[in-house]
């Protein structure tokens, strides 16, 4: 069974740091683009950061300079290092990835979500 499993998250004070991890498991030929999304209560899910298989990254403006996305292609893992956290970063964070189960067949997978709460 192919899946993404997240770990990390929790409660932290303003200015603190957290590290989120996401691991792909199952029969996977290769991993395409990987992303982190978040959804705050009463708000739509928003894209936080992406990293391509070549290592190219994208960050939404509000997290630039504070968050770092990275991946390990050999281990099929994704990480989000979050520093200088603010209360407005409070949300459920979701890992997302395009996983190839065959050389030319890919599917979009989501992790189960992990809660990040930043207290003021």
Coordinates of C-alpha atoms in Angstrom, one line a residue:
X1 CA 0.0 0.0 0.0
X2 CA 1.5 3.3 -1.1
X3 CA 1.1 6.1 1.4
X4 CA 2.6 9.2 3.0
X5 CA 3.1 9.2 6.7
X6 CA 3.7 12.5 8.6
X7 CA 5.4 13.1 11.9
X8 CA 6.4 16.1 13.9
X9 CA 4.2 19.1 14.8
X10 CA 2.9 20.0 18.2
X11 CA 2.7 23.1 20.4
X12 CA 5.4 25.8 20.4
X13 CA 5.6 29.4 21.6
X14 CA 6.0 32.3 19.2
X15 CA 9.5 32.4 17.9
X16 CA 10.1 28.7 18.4
X17 CA 10.9 26.0 15.9
X18 CA 9.3 22.8 14.7
X19 CA 10.3 20.2 12.2
X20 CA 7.8 18.2 10.1
X21 CA 8.7 15.0 8.3
X22 CA 6.9 13.0 5.7
X23 CA 7.8 9.5 4.5
X24 CA 6.6 7.7 1.4
X25 CA 6.2 4.0 1.7
X26 CA 5.1 1.1 -0.5
X27 CA 6.1 0.1 -4.0
X28 CA 7.2 3.4 -5.5
X29 CA 9.2 3.7 -8.7
X30 CA 10.1 7.3 -8.1
X31 CA 8.9 10.5 -6.4
X32 CA 7.9 13.6 -8.3
X33 CA 7.2 17.0 -6.9
X34 CA 6.6 17.2 -3.1
X35 CA 4.7 19.9 -1.3
X36 CA 3.6 21.1 2.1
X37 CA 0.1 22.6 2.5
X38 CA -1.6 23.9 5.6
X39 CA -5.2 24.6 6.6
X40 CA -6.2 26.9 9.4
X41 CA -9.6 26.7 11.1
X42 CA -12.2 28.3 8.9
X43 CA -9.8 28.9 6.0
X44 CA -9.0 27.2 2.8
X45 CA -6.0 24.9 2.4
X46 CA -3.0 26.9 1.1
X47 CA 0.3 25.9 -0.4
X48 CA 3.2 26.5 1.8
X49 CA 6.3 25.2 -0.1
X50 CA 7.3 22.9 -2.8
X51 CA 10.4 21.0 -3.8
X52 CA 11.0 19.4 -7.2
X53 CA 12.9 16.2 -7.8
X54 CA 15.8 18.3 -8.9
X55 CA 15.7 20.3 -5.7
X56 CA 14.1 23.5 -7.0
X57 CA 12.0 25.1 -4.2
X58 CA 9.1 27.5 -3.9
X59 CA 7.8 29.3 -0.8
X60 CA 4.8 31.4 -0.2
X61 CA 5.7 34.9 0.8
X62 CA 4.6 34.7 4.4
X63 CA 7.1 31.9 5.2
X64 CA 10.1 32.9 3.1
X65 CA 13.2 33.2 5.2
X66 CA 11.6 31.2 8.1
X67 CA 10.7 27.8 6.6
X68 CA 13.0 25.4 4.7
X69 CA 11.7 22.6 2.6
X70 CA 14.0 19.7 1.8
X71 CA 13.8 16.1 0.5
X72 CA 15.9 12.9 0.4
X73 CA 15.2 11.2 -2.8
X74 CA 16.9 8.0 -1.8
X75 CA 14.9 7.7 1.4
X76 CA 11.7 9.1 -0.2
X77 CA 11.3 11.6 2.6
X78 CA 10.2 15.3 2.8
X79 CA 11.0 17.7 5.6
X80 CA 9.8 21.2 6.6
X81 CA 12.0 23.0 9.1
X82 CA 10.0 25.9 10.6
X83 CA 11.8 28.6 12.5
X84 CA 10.6 31.9 14.0
X85 CA 7.1 30.6 14.2
X86 CA 4.2 33.0 14.5
X87 CA 0.6 32.4 15.8
X88 CA -0.6 32.8 12.2
X89 CA 1.3 29.7 11.3
X90 CA -1.1 27.7 13.4
X91 CA -2.8 25.1 11.1
X92 CA -3.0 21.5 10.2
X93 CA 0.0 20.8 7.9
X94 CA -0.3 18.3 5.1
X95 CA 2.3 16.5 3.1
X96 CA 1.5 16.0 -0.6
X97 CA 3.5 14.2 -3.3
X98 CA 3.3 12.9 -6.8
X99 CA 4.3 9.2 -6.5
X100 CA 5.1 7.0 -9.5
X101 CA 3.9 3.4 -9.0
X102 CA 5.1 2.6 -12.5
X103 CA 7.6 4.4 -14.8
X104 CA 4.8 6.4 -16.4
X105 CA 1.9 6.1 -14.0
X106 CA 1.6 8.6 -11.1
X107 CA -0.9 9.5 -8.5
X108 CA -1.3 12.4 -6.1
X109 CA -1.0 11.3 -2.5
X110 CA -1.7 13.2 0.8
X111 CA -0.5 12.6 4.3
X112 CA -2.9 12.4 7.2
X113 CA -2.1 15.9 8.5
X114 CA -0.3 17.1 11.6
X115 CA -1.3 19.9 13.9
X116 CA 1.0 22.8 14.5
X117 CA 0.0 25.3 17.2
X118 CA 1.9 28.5 17.9
X119 CA 1.0 30.2 21.1
X120 CA 1.4 33.9 21.6

